[in-house]
Coordinates of C-alpha atoms and ligand atoms in Angstrom, one line a residue:
M1381 CA 2.4 -25.7 -0.1
T1382 CA 1.8 -24.0 3.5
R1383 CA 4.7 -23.3 5.6
E1384 CA 3.1 -22.7 9.1
T1385 CA 0.9 -25.7 10.2
G1386 CA -1.0 -26.3 13.3
S1387 CA -3.9 -23.8 14.3
A1388 CA -3.1 -20.0 13.9
Q1389 CA -3.2 -19.6 17.6
T1390 CA -0.6 -22.4 18.2
S1391 CA 1.9 -20.6 15.8
R1392 CA 0.8 -17.1 17.4
A1393 CA 1.9 -18.6 20.9
T1394 CA 5.1 -20.0 19.7
R1395 CA 6.1 -16.7 18.1
L1396 CA 4.7 -14.5 20.9
A1397 CA 6.9 -16.6 23.2
S1398 CA 9.8 -16.1 20.8
L1399 CA 9.2 -12.4 21.1
A1400 CA 9.3 -12.6 24.8
N1401 CA 11.9 -14.9 25.5
E1402 CA 14.7 -14.1 23.2
T1403 CA 16.5 -11.2 22.6
F1404 CA 16.9 -9.6 18.9
D1405 CA 19.5 -7.2 17.4
V1406 CA 16.7 -5.1 15.5
L1407 CA 12.9 -4.8 16.6
V1408 CA 11.0 -3.3 14.2
L1409 CA 7.8 -1.3 15.1
G1410 CA 5.1 -1.2 12.9
G1411 CA 3.8 -3.5 9.5
G1412 CA 3.5 -1.0 6.8
I1413 CA 5.5 -1.2 3.6
G1414 CA 8.1 0.5 5.4
A1415 CA 8.4 -1.9 8.4
A1416 CA 8.0 -4.8 6.4
C1417 CA 11.1 -3.8 4.0
A1418 CA 13.1 -3.0 7.0
A1419 CA 12.2 -6.6 9.0
W1420 CA 13.1 -8.5 5.7
D1421 CA 16.1 -6.7 4.6
A1422 CA 17.8 -6.8 7.9
S1423 CA 16.7 -10.4 8.0
L1424 CA 18.4 -11.1 5.0
R1425 CA 21.3 -9.7 6.0
G1426 CA 21.7 -12.3 9.0
L1427 CA 20.5 -10.2 11.8
K1428 CA 18.3 -11.8 14.4
V1429 CA 14.6 -9.2 13.8
A1430 CA 11.4 -9.1 15.7
L1431 CA 8.3 -6.9 14.4
V1432 CA 5.5 -6.0 15.8
E1433 CA 2.2 -4.1 14.3
R1434 CA -0.6 -3.1 16.4
L1435 CA -3.2 -4.0 13.9
D1436 CA -3.0 -6.3 10.5
F1437 CA 0.0 -6.3 8.6
G1438 CA -0.4 -3.5 5.9
A1439 CA -3.6 -2.1 7.6
G1440 CA -2.3 1.5 7.9
T1441 CA -1.5 4.2 5.2
S1442 CA -0.2 1.3 3.2
A1443 CA -3.5 -0.3 2.5
H1444 CA -5.1 2.9 1.7
S1445 CA -2.6 4.2 -1.3
F1446 CA -4.1 5.1 -4.8
K1447 CA -1.8 2.0 -5.7
V1448 CA 0.5 3.3 -7.9
L1449 CA 4.7 2.4 -8.2
H1450 CA 5.7 5.8 -9.0
G1451 CA 8.1 5.7 -12.4
G1452 CA 9.4 9.3 -12.0
I1453 CA 7.8 11.6 -14.5
R1454 CA 6.4 13.7 -12.2
Y1455 CA 10.0 15.2 -10.8
L1456 CA 10.8 16.0 -14.3
Q1457 CA 8.7 19.0 -14.0
H1458 CA 10.6 19.9 -10.6
L1459 CA 14.0 19.2 -12.2
D1460 CA 14.6 16.8 -9.3
L1461 CA 16.6 14.1 -11.8
P1462 CA 18.0 12.1 -8.6
R1463 CA 14.7 11.6 -6.8
L1464 CA 13.2 10.4 -10.7
R1465 CA 16.2 7.9 -10.7
E1466 CA 15.5 6.7 -7.5
S1467 CA 11.6 6.2 -8.2
C1468 CA 12.1 4.6 -11.4
H1469 CA 14.8 2.3 -10.0
E1470 CA 12.1 1.6 -6.9
R1471 CA 9.4 0.8 -9.3
G1472 CA 11.8 -1.4 -11.3
S1473 CA 12.5 -3.3 -7.6
F1474 CA 8.8 -4.3 -7.0
L1475 CA 8.3 -5.3 -10.2
R1476 CA 11.0 -7.6 -10.1
I1477 CA 10.8 -9.1 -6.8
A1478 CA 6.7 -9.0 -6.6
P1479 CA 6.0 -9.6 -10.4
H1480 CA 2.8 -11.4 -9.4
L1481 CA 1.3 -8.6 -7.4
M1482 CA 2.3 -5.7 -9.3
Q1483 CA 1.6 -4.7 -13.2
Q1484 CA 2.1 -1.9 -15.6
L1485 CA -0.3 0.9 -15.5
P1486 CA -0.3 3.2 -19.0
V1487 CA -1.4 7.2 -17.7
A1488 CA -3.0 9.4 -20.6
V1489 CA -2.1 13.0 -20.0
P1490 CA -4.2 15.2 -22.1
T1491 CA -2.0 17.7 -24.7
F1492 CA -3.9 21.2 -25.5
G1493 CA -2.7 24.0 -28.1
Y1494 CA 0.4 25.1 -29.0
G1495 CA 2.4 26.4 -25.8
I1496 CA 3.8 24.7 -22.7
Q1497 CA 1.1 22.0 -22.7
S1498 CA 1.4 21.0 -26.1
R1499 CA 2.2 17.6 -28.2
W1500 CA 5.5 18.4 -29.1
V1501 CA 6.5 19.7 -25.6
L1502 CA 5.1 16.6 -24.0
A1503 CA 7.2 14.5 -26.6
S1504 CA 10.2 16.5 -25.8
A1505 CA 9.5 15.4 -22.2
F1506 CA 8.9 11.9 -23.0
A1507 CA 12.4 11.8 -25.0
V1508 CA 13.8 13.1 -22.1
L1509 CA 12.1 10.4 -19.9
E1510 CA 13.4 7.9 -22.1
L1511 CA 17.0 8.9 -21.8
L1512 CA 17.0 9.1 -18.1
T1513 CA 15.4 5.6 -17.4
F1514 CA 16.9 3.9 -20.3
D1515 CA 17.8 1.0 -17.9
R1516 CA 14.4 0.9 -16.1
N1517 CA 13.8 -2.7 -17.3
R1518 CA 16.7 -4.4 -16.2
G1519 CA 16.6 -7.8 -14.5
L1520 CA 13.2 -8.1 -15.5
S1521 CA 12.4 -11.7 -16.8
D1522 CA 8.5 -11.3 -17.4
R1523 CA 7.7 -9.2 -20.6
A1524 CA 4.4 -8.1 -19.4
R1525 CA 5.9 -6.9 -16.3
T1526 CA 8.0 -4.8 -18.2
I1527 CA 7.4 -0.6 -18.6
P1528 CA 7.1 0.4 -22.2
A1529 CA 8.5 3.6 -24.0
P1530 CA 5.5 6.4 -23.7
Y1531 CA 3.9 7.2 -26.6
L1532 CA 1.5 9.7 -28.4
L1533 CA -2.5 9.3 -28.9
S1534 CA -4.5 11.2 -31.3
R1535 CA -7.3 13.3 -30.2
S1536 CA -9.8 11.1 -31.5
E1537 CA -8.0 8.1 -30.0
L1538 CA -8.4 9.7 -26.9
L1539 CA -11.7 10.4 -26.9
Q1540 CA -12.9 7.2 -27.9
R1541 CA -11.9 6.3 -24.6
F1542 CA -12.5 9.0 -22.4
P1543 CA -15.6 10.7 -23.9
G1544 CA -16.5 12.9 -21.3
L1545 CA -13.0 15.1 -21.5
P1546 CA -13.0 18.7 -21.8
R1547 CA -12.5 19.0 -25.3
E1548 CA -11.7 23.0 -25.8
G1549 CA -8.3 23.1 -27.0
L1550 CA -7.7 19.4 -26.8
T1551 CA -5.0 18.0 -29.5
G1552 CA -4.6 14.2 -28.0
A1553 CA -2.5 12.9 -25.3
G1554 CA 0.9 11.5 -24.3
V1555 CA 0.7 7.9 -22.4
F1556 CA 3.6 7.0 -20.3
Y1557 CA 3.9 4.0 -17.9
D1558 CA 3.9 3.9 -13.9
G1559 CA 3.2 0.4 -12.2
Q1560 CA 0.0 -0.6 -10.2
I1561 CA 0.0 -2.5 -7.3
R1562 CA -2.4 -5.0 -7.7
N1563 CA -3.2 -5.6 -4.2
P1564 CA -1.5 -3.3 -1.5
P1565 CA -2.0 -5.3 1.8
R1566 CA -1.1 -8.5 0.3
A1567 CA 2.0 -6.9 -1.1
V1568 CA 3.1 -5.8 2.3
L1569 CA 2.0 -9.6 4.0
A1570 CA 4.3 -11.0 1.2
I1571 CA 7.0 -9.1 2.5
V1572 CA 6.7 -9.8 6.1
Q1573 CA 6.2 -13.8 5.0
A1574 CA 9.4 -13.0 3.1
A1575 CA 10.8 -11.7 6.7
M1576 CA 9.6 -15.0 8.8
D1577 CA 11.3 -17.0 5.9
A1578 CA 14.4 -15.1 6.3
G1579 CA 14.2 -15.7 10.3
A1580 CA 12.2 -13.0 11.4
V1581 CA 9.7 -13.2 14.1
A1582 CA 6.7 -11.2 13.3
A1583 CA 3.4 -10.4 14.9
N1584 CA 0.4 -8.8 13.8
Y1585 CA -2.1 -7.5 16.6
C1586 CA 1.1 -6.5 19.1
E1587 CA 1.2 -3.0 20.3
A1588 CA 4.5 -1.3 21.3
D1589 CA 3.2 0.7 24.1
R1590 CA 6.2 2.2 25.2
L1591 CA 10.1 2.2 24.6
I1592 CA 12.2 0.8 27.0
V1593 CA 14.8 3.0 28.0
R1594 CA 18.0 2.4 30.2
N1595 CA 21.2 4.5 30.9
G1596 CA 20.2 6.8 27.8
A1597 CA 19.8 3.9 25.0
V1598 CA 16.5 2.4 23.8
C1599 CA 17.0 -1.8 24.6
G1600 CA 13.4 -2.7 23.6
A1601 CA 9.8 -1.8 23.6
E1602 CA 6.9 -2.8 26.1
V1603 CA 4.5 -5.0 24.1
R1604 CA 0.5 -5.6 24.4
D1605 CA -1.0 -8.7 22.6
V1606 CA -4.0 -6.9 21.8
L1607 CA -5.9 -10.3 21.1
G1608 CA -4.7 -11.8 24.5
N1609 CA -4.2 -8.6 26.3
E1610 CA -1.4 -10.0 27.6
R1611 CA 1.9 -7.5 28.2
F1612 CA 5.5 -8.7 27.6
A1613 CA 8.8 -6.7 26.6
V1614 CA 10.9 -7.5 23.4
R1615 CA 14.3 -6.6 24.0
A1616 CA 16.6 -5.8 20.9
A1617 CA 20.2 -4.1 20.6
V1618 CA 18.4 -1.5 18.1
T1619 CA 14.6 -0.7 17.7
V1620 CA 13.2 1.2 14.3
N1621 CA 10.5 3.0 14.4
A1622 CA 8.6 2.4 11.5
A1623 CA 5.0 3.2 12.7
G1624 CA 4.6 5.7 9.6
P1625 CA 2.8 8.8 10.8
Y1626 CA 2.1 7.0 14.2
A1627 CA 5.8 7.1 14.8
L1628 CA 6.4 10.3 16.7
D1629 CA 3.6 10.3 18.7
F1630 CA 4.5 6.8 19.6
L1631 CA 7.8 8.3 20.7
R1632 CA 5.5 11.3 22.6
R1633 CA 3.7 8.6 24.2
S1634 CA 6.9 6.8 25.1
E1635 CA 8.0 10.3 26.9
Q1636 CA 10.7 10.6 24.7
S1637 CA 11.8 14.5 23.8
V1638 CA 12.7 14.3 20.2
R1639 CA 13.6 17.2 18.3
A1640 CA 11.7 16.1 15.0
N1641 CA 8.7 17.9 14.2
V1642 CA 7.2 16.3 11.0
P1643 CA 4.0 18.3 9.2
F1644 CA 1.4 15.8 8.2
S1645 CA -1.2 15.9 5.0
R1646 CA -4.5 14.0 4.9
D1647 CA -4.6 12.2 1.2
M1648 CA -7.4 10.8 0.0
A1649 CA -8.4 8.8 -3.0
I1650 CA -12.0 7.7 -3.5
V1651 CA -13.4 4.5 -5.6
I1652 CA -16.2 4.8 -8.1
P1653 CA -18.3 1.7 -9.1
R1654 CA -18.0 2.9 -12.9
Q1655 CA -15.3 1.7 -15.4
L1656 CA -13.9 4.5 -17.6
D1657 CA -11.8 2.4 -19.6
P1658 CA -10.2 -1.2 -18.9
E1659 CA -6.5 -0.3 -18.8
L1660 CA -5.8 3.2 -19.2
A1661 CA -5.9 5.8 -16.7
V1662 CA -6.1 9.3 -17.3
A1663 CA -4.9 12.7 -15.7
V1664 CA -7.1 15.7 -15.5
Q1665 CA -6.0 19.1 -14.4
T1666 CA -7.4 20.7 -11.5
R1667 CA -7.7 24.5 -10.3
Y1668 CA -4.5 24.0 -7.7
A1669 CA -1.0 24.9 -8.9
D1670 CA 2.1 23.3 -8.0
P1671 CA 4.4 25.4 -6.1
D1672 CA 7.3 23.2 -6.2
A1673 CA 7.2 22.8 -10.3
V1674 CA 10.0 24.8 -12.0
L1675 CA 8.5 23.7 -15.5
S1676 CA 4.9 23.9 -15.1
R1677 CA 2.6 22.6 -17.6
G1678 CA -0.1 23.9 -15.8
N1679 CA -2.0 22.8 -12.6
R1680 CA -2.1 19.7 -10.9
H1681 CA -3.3 16.8 -12.0
L1682 CA -5.9 14.5 -10.6
F1683 CA -5.5 11.0 -11.6
M1684 CA -8.4 8.2 -12.3
A1685 CA -7.3 4.8 -12.8
P1686 CA -9.1 1.2 -13.5
W1687 CA -9.5 -0.8 -10.7
R1688 CA -10.5 -4.5 -10.7
N1689 CA -12.3 -4.5 -13.9
R1690 CA -15.1 -2.5 -12.6
Y1691 CA -14.3 0.0 -10.5
T1692 CA -12.5 3.6 -10.8
L1693 CA -9.9 5.2 -8.3
I1694 CA -9.6 8.8 -8.2
G1695 CA -6.9 10.6 -6.7
V1696 CA -5.6 12.2 -4.7
N1697 CA -6.9 15.0 -2.4
S1698 CA -4.7 16.5 -0.2
R1699 CA -5.0 19.0 3.0
V1700 CA -2.7 19.9 5.9
Y1701 CA -3.5 18.0 9.0
T1702 CA -2.9 18.8 12.6
G1703 CA -4.5 16.3 14.7
S1704 CA -3.8 13.2 16.2
P1705 CA -2.9 10.1 13.7
Y1706 CA -5.3 7.8 15.8
E1707 CA -8.2 10.2 15.3
L1708 CA -8.0 10.3 11.5
K1709 CA -11.6 10.8 9.7
V1710 CA -13.0 11.9 6.5
T1711 CA -16.1 13.8 6.6
E1712 CA -18.7 13.9 4.3
P1713 CA -18.3 17.9 3.3
E1714 CA -14.5 16.6 2.7
V1715 CA -15.6 14.2 0.3
A1716 CA -18.0 16.3 -1.3
E1717 CA -15.7 19.1 -1.6
F1718 CA -13.5 16.6 -3.6
V1719 CA -16.3 15.4 -5.6
A1720 CA -16.9 19.1 -6.9
E1721 CA -13.2 19.8 -7.5
I1722 CA -13.6 16.3 -9.8
N1723 CA -16.3 17.6 -11.4
E1724 CA -14.5 20.7 -12.5
A1725 CA -11.9 18.9 -13.6
Y1726 CA -13.9 16.5 -15.5
P1727 CA -17.2 17.4 -16.0
G1728 CA -18.3 15.0 -18.2
L1729 CA -18.4 12.4 -15.1
Q1730 CA -21.0 14.2 -13.5
L1731 CA -20.1 12.2 -10.3
K1732 CA -22.3 12.4 -7.2
L1733 CA -21.5 12.1 -3.6
E1734 CA -23.7 8.8 -3.5
D1735 CA -21.5 7.4 -6.4
V1736 CA -18.5 7.3 -4.1
A1737 CA -18.4 3.9 -2.8
A1738 CA -15.1 3.8 -0.9
V1739 CA -12.9 6.1 0.7
N1740 CA -9.2 5.7 1.0
A1741 CA -7.0 7.8 3.2
G1742 CA -4.2 8.5 5.1
L1743 CA -1.5 10.7 6.7
L1744 CA 1.8 11.5 4.7
P1745 CA 4.9 13.6 5.7
F1746 CA 4.5 17.0 4.0
G1747 CA 6.6 19.8 2.8
E1748 CA 6.2 22.9 4.6
N1749 CA 2.9 25.0 4.0
A1750 CA 1.6 28.1 5.3
Q1751 CA -1.8 27.6 7.1
G1752 CA -4.8 28.0 4.6
A1753 CA -2.4 27.3 2.1
K1754 CA -4.2 26.1 -1.3
D1755 CA -1.5 25.2 -3.6
L1756 CA 0.0 23.0 -1.5
S1757 CA 3.7 21.8 -1.6
F1758 CA 4.2 18.0 -1.1
G1759 CA 6.9 16.1 0.7
K1760 CA 10.0 15.0 -0.9
R1761 CA 12.1 12.5 0.8
S1762 CA 11.0 9.8 3.0
V1763 CA 11.9 10.7 6.7
V1764 CA 15.1 9.0 8.5
I1765 CA 16.1 9.6 12.2
D1766 CA 18.9 8.6 13.9
H1767 CA 18.1 9.4 17.2
A1768 CA 21.6 9.1 18.7
Q1769 CA 22.5 12.0 16.4
S1770 CA 19.3 14.4 16.9
D1771 CA 18.5 13.7 20.6
G1772 CA 21.4 11.7 22.1
L1773 CA 19.2 8.6 22.3
Q1774 CA 21.1 5.5 21.6
G1775 CA 19.4 2.1 20.0
L1776 CA 16.9 4.0 17.9
V1777 CA 15.8 4.9 14.4
T1778 CA 12.8 6.1 12.9
G1779 CA 11.5 5.6 9.3
M1780 CA 8.6 6.9 7.5
S1781 CA 7.8 6.1 3.8
I1782 CA 7.1 9.2 1.7
R1783 CA 5.7 6.8 -0.7
W1784 CA 4.8 3.0 -0.9
T1785 CA 7.0 3.1 -3.8
M1786 CA 9.7 4.3 -1.6
G1787 CA 9.2 1.8 1.3
R1788 CA 11.7 -0.6 0.1
L1789 CA 14.5 2.1 -0.2
L1790 CA 13.7 3.6 3.5
G1791 CA 13.9 -0.2 4.5
R1792 CA 17.2 0.1 3.2
H1793 CA 18.2 3.0 4.4
V1794 CA 16.9 2.3 8.1
T1795 CA 18.3 -1.3 7.9
D1796 CA 22.0 0.3 7.0
L1797 CA 21.7 2.6 10.3
A1798 CA 20.6 -0.8 12.5
E1799 CA 23.4 -3.0 11.2
G1800 CA 25.7 -0.1 11.5
K1801 CA 24.9 0.0 15.5
V1802 CA 24.7 -3.7 15.5
R1803 CA 27.7 -4.9 14.0
G1804 CA 30.1 -1.5 13.2
G1805 CA 29.7 -2.0 9.7
V1806 CA 26.8 -2.3 6.9
S1807 CA 26.7 -5.1 4.8
A1808 CA 24.9 -4.8 1.0
S1809 CA 21.0 -5.2 1.0
R1810 CA 19.5 -7.5 -1.5
T1811 CA 15.8 -6.9 -1.4
D1812 CA 16.2 -4.9 -4.9
R1813 CA 16.8 -8.8 -6.2
T1814 CA 15.2 -11.3 -3.6
P1815 CA 11.8 -12.3 -4.4
V1816 CA 9.1 -11.8 -1.9
R1817 CA 6.9 -14.9 -0.6
G1818 CA 5.2 -16.0 -3.7
G1819 CA 7.4 -13.6 -6.2
D1820 CA 9.7 -16.6 -7.5
I1821 CA 7.9 -17.4 -11.0
V1822 CA 9.0 -17.2 -14.6
S1823 CA 5.6 -15.0 -15.4
L1824 CA 2.1 -14.5 -14.3
A1825 CA 1.2 -16.0 -17.4
A1826 CA 3.1 -19.5 -16.7
V1827 CA 1.5 -19.6 -13.1
E1828 CA -1.8 -19.3 -14.8
K1829 CA -1.0 -21.9 -17.2
D1830 CA -0.1 -24.2 -14.5
L1831 CA -3.4 -23.1 -12.6
R1832 CA -5.9 -23.8 -15.5
A1833 CA -4.0 -27.6 -16.0
A1834 CA -4.2 -28.2 -12.5
A1835 CA -8.1 -27.1 -12.1
P1836 CA -9.7 -26.6 -15.1
Q1837 CA -13.3 -25.9 -13.5
L1838 CA -11.9 -22.7 -12.2
S1839 CA -13.0 -19.3 -14.1
T1840 CA -10.7 -17.0 -16.0
T1841 CA -11.1 -14.4 -13.3
Q1842 CA -10.6 -17.0 -10.2
V1843 CA -7.2 -17.9 -12.3
S1844 CA -6.1 -14.3 -12.7
R1845 CA -6.7 -13.7 -9.0
I1846 CA -5.0 -16.5 -7.2
A1847 CA -2.3 -16.3 -9.8
S1848 CA -1.9 -12.8 -9.0
N1849 CA -2.8 -13.3 -5.0
Y1850 CA -0.3 -16.3 -4.1
G1851 CA 2.1 -16.4 -7.2
A1852 CA 4.4 -19.5 -7.0
D1853 CA 2.0 -20.5 -3.9
W1854 CA -1.0 -20.8 -5.4
N1855 CA -1.5 -24.6 -4.6
A1856 CA -2.0 -23.5 -1.2
V1857 CA -5.4 -22.8 -1.8
V1858 CA -6.1 -24.8 -5.0
G1859 CA -6.3 -28.4 -4.4
P1860 CA -6.5 -31.6 -6.9
Q1861 CA -10.0 -31.8 -5.7
Q1862 CA -10.8 -28.0 -5.9
S1863 CA -14.7 -27.8 -7.2
E1864 CA -15.7 -24.5 -8.7
R1865 CA -18.9 -24.7 -6.0
Q1866 CA -16.9 -24.4 -3.0
V1867 CA -17.2 -20.9 -3.2
I1868 CA -18.4 -18.0 -0.6
V1869 CA -22.0 -16.8 -1.4
G1870 CA -22.3 -14.5 -3.7
S1871 CA -18.9 -14.1 -4.9
D1872 CA -16.3 -16.3 -6.7
Y1873 CA -13.6 -16.5 -3.8
L1874 CA -12.9 -20.2 -3.0
I1875 CA -13.7 -21.1 0.6
S1876 CA -10.1 -22.1 0.8
E1877 CA -8.9 -18.6 0.3
L1878 CA -10.6 -17.8 3.7
Q1879 CA -9.5 -20.4 5.4
H1880 CA -6.0 -20.0 4.2
A1881 CA -6.2 -16.8 5.3
V1882 CA -7.1 -17.5 8.8
H1883 CA -5.0 -20.6 9.3
H1884 CA -1.6 -19.7 7.8
E1885 CA -1.8 -15.7 7.0
Y1886 CA -2.5 -14.6 10.2
A1887 CA -5.9 -13.2 9.7
A1888 CA -7.3 -12.7 12.9
T1889 CA -10.3 -10.1 12.5
L1890 CA -13.4 -10.3 9.8
T1891 CA -12.0 -7.0 8.5
D1892 CA -8.4 -8.6 8.0
V1893 CA -10.1 -11.7 5.7
V1894 CA -12.5 -9.2 3.7
L1895 CA -10.7 -6.3 3.3
R1896 CA -6.9 -7.5 3.2
R1897 CA -6.4 -11.1 2.6
L1898 CA -9.4 -11.8 0.0
D1899 CA -9.8 -8.1 -1.4
L1900 CA -13.5 -8.6 -1.4
G1901 CA -14.0 -4.8 -0.7
S1902 CA -11.4 -2.9 -2.1
G1903 CA -14.2 -1.7 -4.4
E1904 CA -17.3 -1.5 -2.5
R1905 CA -18.9 -3.0 0.2
P1906 CA -19.7 -6.5 -0.5
S1907 CA -23.2 -7.7 -0.2
E1908 CA -25.1 -8.5 2.9
A1909 CA -25.2 -12.2 2.0
T1910 CA -21.6 -12.1 1.4
L1911 CA -20.7 -10.9 4.5
A1912 CA -22.6 -13.1 6.3
A1913 CA -20.8 -15.8 4.7
C1914 CA -17.5 -15.0 5.4
A1915 CA -18.3 -13.9 9.3
D1916 CA -20.1 -17.4 9.6
L1917 CA -16.9 -19.5 8.0
V1918 CA -14.6 -17.3 9.8
A1919 CA -16.6 -17.9 13.1
S1920 CA -16.7 -21.5 12.6
E1921 CA -12.6 -21.7 11.8
L1922 CA -11.8 -19.6 14.6
G1923 CA -14.7 -20.9 17.0
W1924 CA -16.3 -17.0 17.5
S1925 CA -19.3 -16.5 19.6
A1926 CA -22.5 -15.2 18.7
T1927 CA -21.4 -12.0 20.0
R1928 CA -17.8 -11.7 18.6
R1929 CA -19.6 -12.8 14.8
A1930 CA -21.7 -9.9 15.1
S1931 CA -19.2 -7.4 16.5
E1932 CA -16.6 -8.4 13.6
L1933 CA -19.3 -8.0 11.0
Q1934 CA -20.1 -4.3 12.3
R1935 CA -16.6 -3.2 12.0
V1936 CA -16.2 -4.4 8.1
R1937 CA -19.9 -2.2 8.1
A1938 CA -18.1 0.6 9.4
S1939 CA -15.4 0.5 7.2
Y1940 CA -17.3 1.9 4.4
P1941 CA -17.8 4.2 2.9
F1942 CA -14.4 5.6 4.7
A1943 CA -12.0 3.0 4.6
G1944 CA -9.1 4.6 6.0
P1945 CA -6.9 3.1 8.6
E1946 CA -8.7 1.2 11.2
S1947 CA -6.8 3.8 13.8
Q1948 CA -10.3 4.4 15.6
Y1949 CA -10.2 0.3 16.5
P1950 CA -11.7 0.0 20.2
V1951 CA -8.0 -0.9 21.7
S1952 CA -8.6 -4.8 22.1
V1953 CA -10.3 -7.1 19.3
A1954 CA -10.3 -9.9 21.9
D1955 CA -13.8 -12.0 22.2
P1956 CA -15.5 -10.3 24.9
Ligands
FAD426 C1 -4.8 8.5 -0.4 C2 -3.4 8.2 -0.4 C3 -2.8 7.6 -1.8 C4 -1.5 7.4 -1.9 N1 -0.9 7.1 -2.8 C5 0.2 6.8 -3.3 C6 0.6 6.2 -4.4 O1 -0.7 5.7 -5.1 N2 1.5 5.4 -4.8 C7 2.6 5.7 -3.3 O2 3.6 5.3 -4.0 N3 2.6 5.8 -2.5 C8 1.0 6.5 -2.1 N4 0.7 7.1 -1.0 C9 1.6 6.9 0.3 C10 1.8 5.6 1.0 O3 0.6 4.8 0.9 C11 2.8 6.3 2.1 O4 3.6 6.8 2.0 C12 3.1 4.2 2.9 O5 1.8 3.8 3.0 C13 3.6 4.9 4.1 O6 3.9 3.1 4.4 P1 4.4 3.6 6.4 O7 5.1 1.5 6.5 O8 5.4 4.4 6.4 O9 3.2 3.8 7.0 P2 2.0 2.8 7.5 O10 1.4 1.8 6.3 O11 0.9 3.9 7.8 O12 2.7 1.6 8.3 C14 2.4 2.0 9.9 C15 2.1 0.7 10.9 O13 2.6 1.3 11.9 C16 1.5 0.7 12.9 N5 1.5 1.2 14.2 C17 1.2 2.3 14.4 N6 1.8 2.5 15.9 C18 2.1 1.3 16.4 C19 2.5 0.8 17.5 N7 2.5 1.7 18.4 N8 3.2 -0.5 17.5 C20 3.1 -1.5 16.7 N9 2.4 -0.8 15.4 C21 2.0 0.6 15.3 C22 0.4 1.3 12.3 O14 -0.8 0.6 12.7 C23 0.7 0.9 10.4 O15 0.2 -0.3 9.9 C24 -0.5 7.3 -0.7 C25 -1.0 7.3 0.5 C26 -2.7 7.8 0.9 C27 -3.0 8.2 2.2

């Protein structure tokens, strides 16, 4: 079932013409989780919405997170109960609206001795958590997506699963559940597509160059089509600047003096090609304290989570960042320092710098920290600014999401403000109960069953991946004549998945295809044979020259090991 017909270029041309010729209620800048949710929320409320993203949908910070849907347990230590409840609600919302793209993630927290880190203290914390999150599974019909109660694990059970953990004083572990985002860029795409289904006009590779301001009011933005190098104005009653960590830079570029000054942290998570446990994540203590913890059970934790059946994600390492968001880089010494921190926390891993297959990094709104502080205070709330209130500038709202998990709520808040300005009143948000594109399913197991019946020749891994990536829309990539031989060299990805990405999912570069639509490379760099096969296929689908094919390949290779936001990309990706 494909909704957009005709070639990608034609549909893009139509969308760009709409952006240039129509007048919108709301123009959303950015295509990360915050922007996608804002555009979707506003469209569902019947507002006429445009969205422009300078790179690919979800290519910014949102693609590079640690992939955890936070359920709020961390905020128990801070005694921040509203934040705990909020986080729990947001985890539930994503499990409900995007059930194919989210799953449970059990996390083991080791216990020690008889004091604050003991089993009984953790068991008591779990009992409080149970009470505070009693309604966490409301509206979740797929039992596999519900969040079970936390439980305790014995010392021997824990060591069987993680034999390398430090053993001194170890008494076992408590296991609580978060959610895991199985494919963050596809999740963002599914929300953008849901917004488009609800009437929004969205385009990737369209950069907002500057705001258009008349008589103290923002009435849209000047936009550049990065693929075609055309410039045009997008007119809107309200502009929602949801460009994440780039948002304030963009305002400065528009020569708007705004009061807000948001400090940023550079967060990093690495991927190693080793599996510690197939299902269970583990938390290990670092040497750094959490200055905001009211009930501290020791130092801050590092988390190690299973990824794609073969890898482990390890995060998060943070440091104060004061440079330009467009110049973010992670250096080898920074990764080496993080590897040393990991080895100190989990000596059994004996990790080496060469083991690091990929580095995910991005910028986040931060807490207030003195220069050089080691025990860092993290940001606590998303940033929402109504510039009419703060700067006397009408028609402009800025939003930056503190967590991927909080992106939907941020979208709701900025839409409330935008709708208030357009209509003078606020209607109810429906994004916590409306399925995203592909999310209208009874259960993932039911989708897998249908897929197996339609294409019995597909392997279990192919079935599970296709069900998860496309949900209800699986038949967009698997036809009745599907052959197991129609795969991309060196992988089990179907050629039809790549063709669908290019013609119906707005993939315009090889990086879009390899890193985001097919997720061939979120664990490590795909083999040269696979990359070359993908490049040949995309080149033939989009009519690329040999020079363009070579430069696209080079861009994918350059993403490793640092797979951070592609902010350093040359501004144009057009065929030379
Ligand atoms: C290492 C790391 C680990 C993390 N782990 C987690 C986690 O486990 N769980 C969790 O909930 N959160 C996590 N986060 C936080 C989460 O990823 C972010 O809070 C969230 O993705 C921010 O979303 P956003 O939409 O505000 O920003 P982004 O995703 O950065 O989106 C902003 C978009 O705006 C675009 N843009 C910029 N300038 C322009 C312009 N001029 N015109 C048009 N578009 C523009 C950018 O290209 C970008 O795509 C983590 C973050 C990092 C860095």
